[in-house]
Amino acid sequence: MTPATRPVTALSGVGPALAARLAKLGVETVSDLLFLLPNRYEDRTRVVPIGALRPGARVAVEGEIQLAEIVFRRRRTLLARLSDGTGFLTLRFFHFSGAQQQQLARGVRLRCFGEVRRGPVGLEIVHPEYRLADAPDRQAVLDALTPVYPTTEGIQQGRLRLLTAQALAALVQEDEPDLLPPEAARELACSGLREALQFLHRPPPHASLELLESGRHPAQRRLAFEELLAHQLSLRALRNEIRRDPGWPIAAPGLLGARLLETVGFPLTAAQRRVNAEIESDLAAPHPMMRLVQGDVGSGKTIVAALASLAAIEAGYQAALMAPTELLAEQHAQNFTRWLAPLAIEPLLLTGRLGGRARQATLAAVASGTRPLVIGTHALFQEDVNFARLALVIVDEQHRFGVHQRLRLRDKGAGRYPHQLIMTATPIPRTLAMTAYADLDVSVIDELPPGRTPVQTVVMPDSRRDAIVARIRAACLEGRQVYWVCPLIEESEVLEAQAAEDTATALAAALPEIAVGLVHGRMAATAKERTMARFKAGELGLLVATTVIEVGVDVPNASLMVIENAERMGLAQLHQLRGRVGRGTQASSCLLLYHPPMSAAAKERLAVLRRTSDGFEVARRDLELRGPGELLGTRQTGLMQLKVADLMRDADLLPRVQAMADVMQDAHAANIAPLKRRWIGASTRYGKV
Ligand code: ADP
Ligand code: MG
């Protein structure tokens, strides 16, 4: 048996209970254990004099036990006093065996490791890891930086170290196959797999802790490369699988689309035309489309979505458009209703708020196929929603959805998978997109409609409220409209709504001549809709809102955006919010208000927004400041759970990963399955949900 097939229970000390806990860490075989890599290391080779200890430090100390006693306070406690000539330290044990009590006797020399804290009498370590300083295995332990493994309830670090030691010992005799082609190793200028694993589990004392912690050690880079390659190959496999599935080829002459373009009142930009053509050719193909459209805020993705829907409808199918918020779904429904009225197509709206008989009626219309276009939130993929002949699924603001949600809507197709059009305003750099979205084709709308002037962005302290109110008044008196975005209160939607109400009241008092509206997440859908409609119609001059208006809301006459507590928000979110203005032809501004003092990171974020209005540039900086996990959307992280690699840190590997994926597919196809098994496991994460 090889490490890849040998179950962990083959190791000494692993019974069913421990095996179950290891399974929670994704460890089922001896090989899995080898790839359970430490997430950090501790330098226990450097012993700190007790006299130099500080509370909070995790350190190794060595000294002699001067006194050991059992005390009965609230609970039975074993205390040992350790001295090394520079000072005293208490070791405190709440749980201890008789053997331990015997061992920790006066005069015994101990090497301990743990976190120092302030105790009732000077510094102490609670439950230190320790061993006799004169023990025969001393050298073996002290020669290496100590690995700290990702762990789970019920598995001690010490246990994991013993298990990985066994797995490493087996590695010496048996082979954990090197699955990378030889040219990869040459290119990466790194050691073999076995050396890399040995090194990372048991770094020698001269290894640079700093380099290891930065994740840039060649051994780490080698494994990161392998991991990224495994994910790349997985996503490609998913992609190929989908492209083999039968789809609904949509061939329609495009009459409905042409009529829509006549009525909307603007010509498409060159970028919109290009992307539209890419979509049309995908739709005509016999396999499902899987296309991601990236386009900065305001680049005009909605009309592209409408054209795709019309192609499906003209060919006799149904299309569904899914938006992440009710507000946005409602707005899309309104826009499409207006746009499509001349074509006698009336979209249905399906959100979570729809209940009772209205919902039943909607579901019936969807199921019978009498209504070809359905717009909604995630309510669209609930179980009782059945489509008669769904051939196109459009997901707007994709970063708000997880890959699973997207795939679930896909299963609503009648016997075949519908085409998928995924739209996002969070553009990400190309190499990253090719990695994270390797299952998708990517189109970019890299042009804004003509006549837009960049939004002027100003950062100011919130103490200048008078000046801000004056600006709002001036804008409204010129017939423009204004958004005021209230702070995000993560913990409580109730508090957030309350704050928004208070702000609206205060602003209405300060601006008696201006009609002020309010929307927040706790309002009834109808009330929200009514307020949005009035704002859109220009009846309200100022709209006070929570971040519910973050995505998609489109009122071109609005030219001033005020964002309170901008220092608390992320770059992508601020860019999205700012994108609510600058949609018309008049010059627009965005005031980013902060409450001092502001952290250096927040200052940097706001400075980025002041400098640039280019979504790609904002995304690039966001990536640098926060890392890709958050950029791709928190709910997206299930897509890429990386153990060693880090998309940001290892970004330079990505082009080589792409190239190597080709090489693997062409010349080393047999290694692909074991590689995926090694890094992604048996999980169905990318599988058909
Ligand atoms: P986003 O890409 O952020 O979803 P929208 O689709 O909401 O952008 O479009 C933003 C605004 O630009 C809308 O008012 C839309 O009608 C308008 N628009 C879209 N395409 C064009 C175009 N080619 N010319 C002029 N205005 C356009
Ligand atoms: Mg949009």
XYZ file of C-alpha atoms and ligand atoms in Angstrom:
717
model
C 0.000 0.000 0.000
C 1.117 3.530 -0.679
C 0.599 6.437 1.706
C -2.209 7.567 -0.574
C -4.243 4.419 -0.027
C -3.249 3.510 3.513
C -5.862 4.726 6.010
C -4.704 6.711 9.034
C -5.918 3.878 11.233
C -2.857 1.976 10.032
C -0.722 4.311 12.156
C -0.052 3.383 15.732
C -2.288 5.192 18.174
C -5.093 5.920 15.739
C -8.384 4.274 16.666
C -11.828 4.985 15.300
C -12.396 7.999 17.581
C -9.212 9.785 16.531
C -9.783 8.777 12.913
C -13.178 10.489 13.048
C -11.607 13.668 14.382
C -8.892 13.554 11.751
C -11.555 13.182 9.101
C -12.861 16.570 10.180
C -9.509 17.987 9.149
C -9.883 16.247 5.809
C -7.326 13.609 6.820
C -8.282 10.059 5.885
C -5.072 8.558 4.592
C -1.435 8.670 5.608
C -0.852 10.788 2.554
C -3.477 13.312 3.680
C -1.494 13.638 6.872
C 1.622 14.503 4.905
C -0.313 17.273 3.222
C -1.735 18.595 6.452
C 0.911 21.261 6.695
C 1.716 23.403 9.705
C 0.202 26.835 9.512
C 3.006 28.279 11.578
C 6.135 27.384 13.487
C 7.496 28.091 16.885
C 11.115 28.542 17.605
C 11.630 26.491 20.724
C 15.295 26.197 20.068
C 15.764 29.622 21.552
C 15.369 29.454 25.309
C 14.398 32.730 26.928
C 15.751 33.613 30.385
C 12.855 33.670 32.845
C 13.926 37.100 34.029
C 13.267 38.470 30.538
C 9.727 37.097 30.117
C 6.804 39.337 29.239
C 3.112 38.454 29.581
C 1.561 37.357 26.292
C 4.740 35.893 24.787
C 4.854 32.257 23.644
C 8.267 31.085 24.667
C 10.526 28.217 25.569
C 12.095 28.332 29.026
C 14.342 25.926 30.831
C 14.892 25.668 34.542
C 14.850 23.586 37.671
C 11.794 22.811 39.740
C 12.224 24.409 43.124
C 8.907 23.532 44.609
C 5.878 21.497 43.538
C 2.638 21.341 45.451
C -1.009 20.611 45.100
C -3.241 23.422 46.274
C -6.990 23.408 46.744
C -8.519 26.713 45.826
C -11.688 26.532 43.820
C -10.275 23.422 42.220
C -7.412 21.073 42.765
C -4.356 22.553 41.119
C -0.773 21.427 40.705
C 1.690 24.283 40.940
C 5.377 23.951 40.160
C 7.859 26.731 40.621
C 10.582 26.843 38.001
C 13.773 28.825 38.340
C 16.712 29.355 36.002
C 18.716 31.727 38.135
C 17.302 34.822 36.438
C 13.834 34.582 37.996
C 10.846 32.416 38.921
C 7.950 31.176 36.878
C 4.883 29.238 38.029
C 3.638 26.279 36.008
C -0.045 25.728 36.657
C -1.915 22.478 35.934
C -5.627 22.035 36.480
C -5.622 18.562 34.996
C -2.790 16.235 35.844
C -2.131 12.578 36.342
C -0.481 10.891 39.281
C 2.492 10.158 37.056
C 2.829 13.814 36.177
C 2.719 14.742 39.830
C 5.536 12.287 40.509
C 7.571 13.526 37.598
C 7.400 17.210 38.450
C 9.464 16.867 41.588
C 11.864 19.290 43.173
C 15.289 19.325 41.476
C 14.041 18.113 38.090
C 15.158 20.139 35.078
C 12.377 20.965 32.623
C 12.130 22.488 29.191
C 8.719 24.129 28.904
C 6.823 25.887 26.220
C 3.688 27.973 26.460
C 2.124 31.356 26.731
C 3.244 33.520 29.605
C 0.540 35.305 31.564
C 0.285 37.302 34.740
C -0.731 35.073 37.652
C -1.667 35.760 41.263
C 2.023 35.623 42.227
C 4.089 36.787 39.292
C 4.258 35.269 35.832
C 2.958 31.809 35.028
C 2.255 29.385 32.215
C -0.949 27.387 32.367
C -0.614 23.837 31.052
C 2.751 24.285 29.407
C 3.992 21.683 27.000
C 7.056 20.319 28.728
C 9.637 17.613 28.752
C 12.533 16.648 30.961
C 15.501 18.724 29.879
C 17.798 15.707 30.137
C 15.562 13.302 28.247
C 17.341 11.134 25.657
C 15.154 12.366 22.764
C 16.169 15.896 23.575
C 18.185 16.507 20.444
C 15.494 15.221 18.113
C 12.973 17.606 19.534
C 15.155 20.610 19.830
C 16.755 20.388 16.433
C 13.742 21.642 14.551
C 11.416 24.583 14.564
C 8.268 23.206 16.109
C 5.375 22.911 13.673
C 1.947 24.126 14.711
C -0.783 22.336 12.789
C -4.264 23.480 11.966
C -6.211 21.508 14.466
C -9.683 20.690 15.535
C -11.415 20.046 18.812
C -9.970 17.015 20.495
C -6.651 16.700 18.706
C -3.634 18.028 20.535
C -0.642 19.490 18.741
C 1.549 16.866 20.368
C -0.603 14.119 18.905
C -0.432 15.599 15.442
C 3.325 15.856 15.719
C 3.575 12.186 16.637
C 1.332 11.212 13.748
C 3.129 13.319 11.187
C 6.410 11.891 12.459
C 5.111 8.412 11.660
C 3.915 9.521 8.252
C 7.295 11.110 7.530
C 9.101 7.971 8.608
C 6.973 5.953 6.203
C 7.785 8.462 3.510
C 11.427 7.476 3.716
C 10.630 3.881 2.775
C 7.721 4.304 0.439
C 7.040 6.666 -2.292
C 4.696 9.575 -2.281
C 4.807 10.076 -5.997
C 6.014 13.340 -7.407
C 3.102 14.245 -9.635
C 4.632 17.324 -11.198
C 6.294 16.886 -14.561
C 10.082 17.167 -14.340
C 10.052 20.480 -16.209
C 7.994 22.009 -13.393
C 10.607 21.143 -10.813
C 13.309 22.568 -13.054
C 11.367 25.734 -13.613
C 10.566 26.228 -9.953
C 14.189 25.479 -9.085
C 13.083 23.549 -6.055
C 13.692 20.301 -4.336
C 11.595 17.201 -4.783
C 8.285 16.582 -3.117
C 9.728 14.395 -0.411
C 12.325 16.957 0.641
C 9.742 19.726 0.603
C 7.385 17.783 2.859
C 10.149 16.778 5.217
C 11.313 20.352 5.391
C 7.903 21.858 6.055
C 6.931 19.351 8.720
C 10.297 19.480 10.458
C 12.277 22.544 9.464
C 15.881 22.328 10.621
C 16.989 24.876 13.245
C 18.851 27.005 10.727
C 15.677 27.463 8.647
C 14.520 31.038 8.514
C 11.390 31.402 10.577
C 10.749 34.695 8.865
C 10.873 33.184 5.391
C 8.605 30.342 6.447
C 6.082 32.674 8.003
C 6.008 34.818 4.895
C 5.073 31.684 2.955
C 7.789 32.292 0.389
C 10.171 29.496 1.179
C 10.954 27.428 -1.956
C 9.461 24.341 -0.312
C 6.222 26.230 0.283
C 6.261 27.667 -3.204
C 6.643 24.216 -4.628
C 3.613 22.927 -2.783
C 1.640 26.090 -3.478
C 2.317 25.586 -7.160
C 1.072 22.044 -6.951
C -2.035 23.076 -5.082
C -2.899 25.853 -7.510
C -2.353 23.431 -10.349
C -4.744 20.940 -8.764
C -7.444 23.603 -8.465
C -6.840 24.812 -11.968
C -7.204 21.307 -13.337
C -10.362 20.776 -11.290
C -12.045 23.871 -12.591
C -11.010 23.028 -16.116
C -12.503 19.583 -15.714
C -15.745 21.118 -14.521
C -15.635 23.416 -17.474
C -15.078 20.601 -19.933
C -17.773 18.528 -18.388
C -20.286 21.309 -18.767
C -19.220 21.883 -22.317
C -20.003 18.302 -23.143
C -23.507 18.560 -21.720
C -26.288 19.117 -24.180
C -27.706 22.621 -23.956
C -30.421 24.591 -25.626
C -28.982 26.055 -28.817
C -30.641 29.400 -29.241
C -30.804 30.563 -32.783
C -33.085 33.493 -33.285
C -32.832 36.221 -35.882
C -32.654 38.845 -33.112
C -35.795 40.772 -33.986
C -36.785 41.419 -30.381
C -33.297 42.657 -29.540
C -33.279 44.981 -32.509
C -36.619 46.439 -31.435
C -35.363 46.948 -27.895
C -32.367 48.867 -29.185
C -34.673 51.119 -31.169
C -36.644 52.048 -28.079
C -33.973 52.457 -25.387
C -32.758 55.694 -26.874
C -29.010 55.065 -26.922
C -26.673 53.086 -29.154
C -24.588 50.347 -27.561
C -20.981 51.141 -26.873
C -18.395 49.214 -28.859
C -17.626 47.141 -25.767
C -21.281 46.292 -25.235
C -21.610 45.271 -28.889
C -18.566 43.041 -28.659
C -19.739 41.317 -25.483
C -23.221 40.955 -26.896
C -21.801 39.214 -29.953
C -19.784 36.858 -27.743
C -22.931 35.971 -25.845
C -24.944 35.431 -29.024
C -22.407 33.014 -30.374
C -22.322 31.123 -27.049
C -26.099 30.903 -27.003
C -26.185 29.439 -30.479
C -23.830 26.633 -29.491
C -25.202 23.180 -28.634
C -23.645 23.265 -25.136
C -24.472 25.491 -22.188
C -22.811 28.878 -22.106
C -20.770 29.647 -18.989
C -19.822 33.261 -19.399
C -18.740 35.867 -16.893
C -19.196 39.473 -17.928
C -17.039 41.883 -16.002
C -17.855 45.515 -16.330
C -17.218 48.428 -14.072
C -20.086 50.046 -12.235
C -22.178 51.931 -14.775
C -20.671 50.264 -17.825
C -24.139 49.128 -18.899
C -24.387 45.435 -18.136
C -28.159 45.464 -17.729
C -28.940 46.114 -21.370
C -26.603 43.303 -22.349
C -28.540 41.016 -20.010
C -31.804 42.208 -21.540
C -30.582 41.413 -25.056
C -29.556 37.910 -24.016
C -32.979 37.346 -22.429
C -34.711 38.463 -25.588
C -32.700 36.007 -27.670
C -33.899 33.168 -25.425
C -37.467 34.432 -25.437
C -37.538 34.851 -29.181
C -36.438 31.233 -29.556
C -39.379 30.201 -27.401
C -37.609 29.654 -24.089
C -37.698 31.173 -20.624
C -34.991 33.330 -19.059
C -34.392 34.055 -15.369
C -32.480 36.990 -13.928
C -31.255 36.686 -10.361
C -30.142 39.715 -8.323
C -28.602 39.688 -4.843
C -30.993 42.136 -3.185
C -34.720 42.729 -3.362
C -34.143 46.345 -4.145
C -32.083 45.477 -7.172
C -34.475 42.770 -8.320
C -37.313 45.269 -8.086
C -35.358 47.835 -10.025
C -34.502 45.352 -12.745
C -38.153 44.350 -12.922
C -39.127 47.988 -13.382
C -36.491 48.639 -16.029
C -37.318 45.515 -17.970
C -41.028 46.212 -17.709
C -40.476 49.635 -19.205
C -38.029 48.447 -21.857
C -40.050 45.432 -22.900
C -43.526 46.949 -22.804
C -43.402 47.812 -26.525
C -42.578 44.154 -27.178
C -45.552 43.003 -25.113
C -43.292 41.120 -22.698
C -44.029 41.588 -19.042
C -41.493 40.188 -16.588
C -42.558 38.424 -13.408
C -40.981 39.392 -10.110
C -40.243 36.650 -7.614
C -38.653 37.579 -4.286
C -38.810 36.209 -0.757
C -41.363 38.836 0.170
C -43.895 37.474 -2.231
C -46.235 35.237 -0.257
C -49.518 33.446 -0.259
C -51.695 33.481 -3.327
C -49.575 35.979 -5.236
C -46.669 33.607 -4.923
C -48.750 30.627 -5.987
C -49.942 32.494 -9.034
C -46.402 33.476 -9.944
C -45.122 29.926 -9.524
C -47.951 28.632 -11.684
C -47.119 31.120 -14.434
C -43.444 30.135 -14.295
C -44.259 26.435 -14.366
C -46.707 26.664 -17.232
C -44.299 28.732 -19.288
C -46.847 31.415 -20.067
C -44.414 34.046 -18.814
C -41.015 33.929 -20.477
C -39.034 36.227 -18.170
C -38.678 35.914 -14.412
C -36.688 38.352 -12.316
C -35.953 37.720 -8.674
C -33.637 37.126 -5.782
C -32.330 33.789 -4.539
C -36.043 32.975 -4.068
C -35.763 31.878 -7.688
C -33.967 28.653 -6.913
C -36.152 27.484 -4.088
C -37.392 23.990 -4.450
C -40.965 24.690 -5.443
C -39.957 26.954 -8.316
C -40.235 25.009 -11.550
C -39.695 26.383 -14.980
C -41.388 25.048 -18.073
C -38.404 25.601 -20.380
C -35.649 27.591 -18.762
C -32.792 28.063 -21.205
C -30.952 31.064 -19.778
C -29.951 31.991 -16.269
C -28.502 35.428 -15.656
C -26.833 36.152 -12.348
C -26.287 39.831 -11.620
C -23.614 40.982 -9.183
C -22.214 37.506 -9.047
C -19.739 38.268 -6.250
C -22.681 38.364 -3.871
C -23.542 34.763 -4.605
C -21.679 31.572 -3.937
C -20.828 29.136 -6.642
C -23.346 26.691 -5.221
C -26.238 29.075 -5.543
C -25.315 29.633 -9.130
C -25.153 25.926 -9.780
C -28.491 25.355 -8.104
C -30.252 27.736 -10.413
C -28.606 25.851 -13.217
C -30.479 22.740 -12.152
C -33.767 24.460 -12.858
C -33.349 23.667 -16.516
C -35.844 21.251 -17.973
C -33.675 18.229 -18.614
C -30.726 20.189 -19.931
C -28.586 22.797 -18.280
C -29.527 26.347 -19.157
C -26.999 28.814 -20.458
C -25.417 30.893 -17.719
C -24.562 34.540 -17.953
C -22.841 35.866 -14.886
C -22.322 39.562 -14.397
C -20.023 41.268 -11.979
C -18.927 44.802 -11.290
C -15.987 43.575 -9.279
C -13.370 43.244 -11.931
C -10.364 41.214 -11.007
C -6.999 41.022 -12.688
C -6.840 38.646 -15.584
C -4.531 36.001 -14.146
C -6.622 35.856 -11.009
C -9.819 35.605 -13.019
C -8.357 32.750 -15.004
C -7.613 30.966 -11.775
C -10.702 31.668 -9.737
C -13.095 31.434 -12.670
C -11.329 28.807 -14.707
C -14.683 27.182 -15.341
C -16.003 30.322 -17.028
C -15.326 32.250 -20.206
C -14.714 35.876 -19.419
C -15.902 38.955 -21.313
C -15.076 42.474 -20.290
C -17.097 45.628 -20.923
C -14.102 47.903 -20.745
C -15.749 51.132 -21.751
C -18.266 53.457 -20.141
C -21.143 54.943 -22.135
C -20.124 58.267 -23.670
C -20.538 61.565 -21.889
C -19.809 60.384 -18.387
C -17.561 62.639 -16.378
C -15.552 60.959 -13.660
C -16.992 61.381 -10.192
C -15.025 63.874 -8.165
C -14.241 62.271 -4.840
C -13.585 64.272 -1.687
C -12.566 62.951 1.708
C -13.632 65.044 4.702
C -14.228 64.725 8.438
C -17.873 64.370 9.446
C -17.537 67.446 11.646
C -18.105 69.580 8.556
C -21.784 68.785 8.421
C -22.834 72.382 7.747
C -20.755 72.586 4.617
C -22.109 69.229 3.505
C -25.710 70.240 4.086
C -25.060 73.392 2.062
C -23.768 71.285 -0.825
C -26.835 69.088 -0.711
C -29.080 72.129 -0.797
C -27.194 73.603 -3.748
C -27.378 70.362 -5.720
C -31.096 69.930 -5.097
C -31.869 73.536 -6.004
C -30.183 72.904 -9.347
C -32.635 70.071 -9.892
C -30.141 67.324 -9.088
C -30.629 64.526 -6.618
C -28.548 63.314 -3.715
C -27.894 60.052 -1.868
C -26.881 59.968 1.760
C -25.570 56.585 2.828
C -25.690 55.795 6.548
C -23.117 53.658 8.279
C -23.145 49.936 8.127
C -23.915 48.389 11.506
C -22.980 44.760 11.076
C -24.386 43.489 14.332
C -27.837 44.894 14.049
C -30.155 45.653 11.199
C -32.470 47.256 13.759
C -29.814 49.715 14.956
C -28.835 50.386 11.383
C -32.425 51.199 10.436
C -32.760 53.348 13.538
C -29.638 55.326 12.672
C -30.912 55.858 9.143
C -34.275 57.081 10.455
C -32.560 59.525 12.814
C -30.358 60.822 10.032
C -33.326 61.284 7.716
C -35.197 63.218 10.402
C -32.209 65.445 11.135
C -31.553 66.138 7.439
C -35.212 66.847 6.770
C -35.113 69.422 9.587
C -31.920 70.995 8.243
C -33.269 71.049 4.670
C -36.938 72.024 5.025
C -37.237 72.991 1.361
C -36.176 69.546 0.134
C -38.225 66.361 -0.025
C -36.323 63.677 1.871
C -36.939 59.939 1.467
C -35.652 56.959 3.402
C -34.942 53.318 2.519
C -33.479 50.648 4.716
C -33.474 46.892 4.934
C -36.240 46.626 7.509
C -38.872 48.477 5.541
C -41.694 46.620 3.871
C -40.999 45.877 0.233
C -43.861 48.037 -0.958
C -42.681 51.024 1.068
C -39.168 50.625 -0.283
C -40.448 50.342 -3.816
C -42.629 53.394 -3.422
C -39.742 55.487 -2.104
C -37.373 54.293 -4.828
C -39.991 55.037 -7.471
C -40.485 58.550 -6.113
C -36.739 59.119 -6.050
C -36.417 57.837 -9.573
C -39.271 60.081 -10.699
C -37.498 63.067 -9.166
C -40.155 63.683 -6.517
C -37.567 63.256 -3.779
C -34.446 65.388 -3.766
C -32.520 63.508 -1.106
C -32.561 59.803 -0.457
C -31.221 58.669 2.909
C -30.353 54.993 2.732
C -28.438 52.192 4.312
C -26.037 50.219 2.186
C -29.031 48.420 0.631
C -28.519 50.729 -2.310
C -24.977 49.460 -2.753
C -25.513 47.427 -5.868
C -27.185 48.206 -9.099
C -29.456 51.121 -8.223
C -29.652 53.389 -11.213
C -30.940 56.962 -11.046
C -28.960 58.948 -13.617
C -30.117 62.347 -12.329
C -28.423 61.785 -8.964
C -25.137 63.674 -8.882
C -24.057 63.820 -5.265
C -23.307 60.900 -2.998
C -22.517 61.365 0.681
C -21.156 58.330 2.510
C -20.980 58.458 6.278
C -18.291 56.544 8.161
C -16.618 55.710 4.899
C -13.571 54.684 6.912
C -15.432 51.561 8.037
C -16.239 50.312 4.580
C -14.187 48.277 2.172
C -12.852 49.586 -1.105
C -15.084 47.488 -3.321
C -18.161 48.548 -1.410
C -17.246 52.223 -1.574
C -16.564 51.948 -5.272
C -19.969 50.327 -5.779
C -21.713 53.012 -3.747
C -19.924 55.764 -5.569
C -21.047 54.139 -8.801
C -24.614 55.218 -7.999
C -23.653 58.707 -9.173
C -21.931 59.780 -12.367
C -24.474 57.806 -14.391
C -25.843 60.810 -16.207
C -24.019 63.461 -18.155
C -23.611 66.053 -15.409
C -20.494 66.274 -13.254
C -20.973 64.331 -10.023
C -19.269 64.226 -6.657
C -18.867 61.772 -3.879
C -18.156 62.964 -0.336
C -16.491 60.340 1.802
C -17.080 61.355 5.410
C -14.955 59.893 8.126
C -15.028 60.092 11.853
C -11.549 60.862 13.180
C -9.207 59.372 14.149
C -8.723 57.262 11.072
C -6.425 54.245 10.873
C -3.585 54.226 8.366
C -5.312 51.456 6.416
C -8.551 53.422 6.191
C -6.644 56.510 5.054
C -5.022 54.458 2.334
C -8.377 53.063 1.174
C -9.972 56.477 0.916
C -6.900 57.844 -0.841
C -7.217 55.121 -3.478
C -10.780 56.199 -4.199
C -9.811 59.828 -4.396
C -7.075 59.000 -6.873
C -8.941 56.731 -9.236
C -12.411 55.917 -10.469
C -11.283 52.956 -12.541
C -12.830 49.794 -11.153
C -9.938 47.621 -12.284
C -7.467 49.841 -10.510
C -9.607 49.873 -7.362
C -9.826 46.090 -7.517
C -6.080 45.777 -7.944
C -5.445 47.927 -4.889
C -8.138 46.090 -2.983
C -6.397 42.873 -3.794
C -3.150 44.231 -2.444
C -4.734 45.629 0.691
C -7.045 42.774 1.554
C -6.192 39.677 -0.401
C -8.366 37.810 -2.856
C -10.601 35.943 -0.431
C -12.584 39.044 0.286
C -12.309 40.447 -3.191
C -13.904 37.423 -4.712
C -16.629 37.785 -2.136
C -16.723 36.052 1.197
C -19.369 33.668 0.016
C -17.164 32.821 -2.881
C -14.387 31.461 -0.734
C -15.847 27.967 -0.849
C -14.642 27.987 -4.397
C -11.024 28.003 -3.413
C -10.102 26.693 -0.050
C -6.383 26.785 -0.274
C -4.146 25.045 2.210
C -0.730 26.326 1.249
C -1.157 28.714 -1.623
C -2.352 32.274 -1.347
C -3.724 33.792 -4.535
C -2.304 37.175 -3.711
C 1.111 36.194 -2.449
C 1.582 33.574 -5.118
C 0.069 35.609 -7.933
C 3.319 35.398 -9.868
C 2.908 31.614 -10.049
C -0.453 31.810 -11.774
C 0.714 32.164 -15.383
C 3.061 29.219 -14.879
C 0.239 27.250 -13.295
C -1.877 27.877 -16.387
C 0.896 26.762 -18.681
C 1.632 23.705 -16.577
C -2.045 22.733 -16.587
C -1.785 22.494 -20.382
C 1.332 20.359 -20.096
C -0.365 18.066 -17.587
C -3.398 17.639 -19.811
C -1.291 16.899 -22.860
C 1.482 14.764 -21.485
C 0.772 13.672 -17.917
C -2.959 13.089 -17.835
C -2.576 10.085 -15.563
C -1.235 12.316 -12.795
C -4.235 14.624 -12.806
C -6.613 12.504 -10.752
C -4.106 11.740 -7.966
C -3.089 15.392 -7.877
C -6.675 16.509 -7.427
C -7.231 13.842 -4.830
C -4.153 15.027 -2.967
C -5.134 18.677 -2.757
C -8.864 18.851 -3.094
C -9.748 15.471 -1.716
C -12.814 13.512 -2.424
C -14.959 16.556 -1.780
C -17.548 17.417 -4.386
C -16.806 21.078 -4.048
C -16.580 21.615 -7.764
C -18.852 18.795 -8.712
C -22.272 19.131 -10.104
C -24.328 20.217 -7.154
P -24.091 48.450 -14.569
O -23.076 47.935 -15.514
O -23.493 49.093 -13.381
O -25.144 47.424 -14.232
P -26.315 49.751 -15.845
O -26.654 48.637 -16.743
O -27.185 49.982 -14.663
O -24.808 49.628 -15.344
O -26.196 51.058 -16.732
C -25.906 52.314 -16.165
C -26.663 53.402 -16.891
O -26.133 53.596 -18.184
C -28.128 53.098 -17.093
O -28.855 54.279 -16.883
C -28.203 52.650 -18.522
O -29.475 52.864 -19.069
C -27.158 53.513 -19.164
N -26.558 52.971 -20.372
C -26.234 51.681 -20.595
N -25.658 51.535 -21.802
C -25.609 52.757 -22.341
C -25.109 53.264 -23.597
N -24.556 52.476 -24.518
N -25.217 54.584 -23.821
C -25.779 55.405 -22.901
N -26.259 54.990 -21.713
C -26.172 53.687 -21.436
Mg -25.908 46.497 -12.650
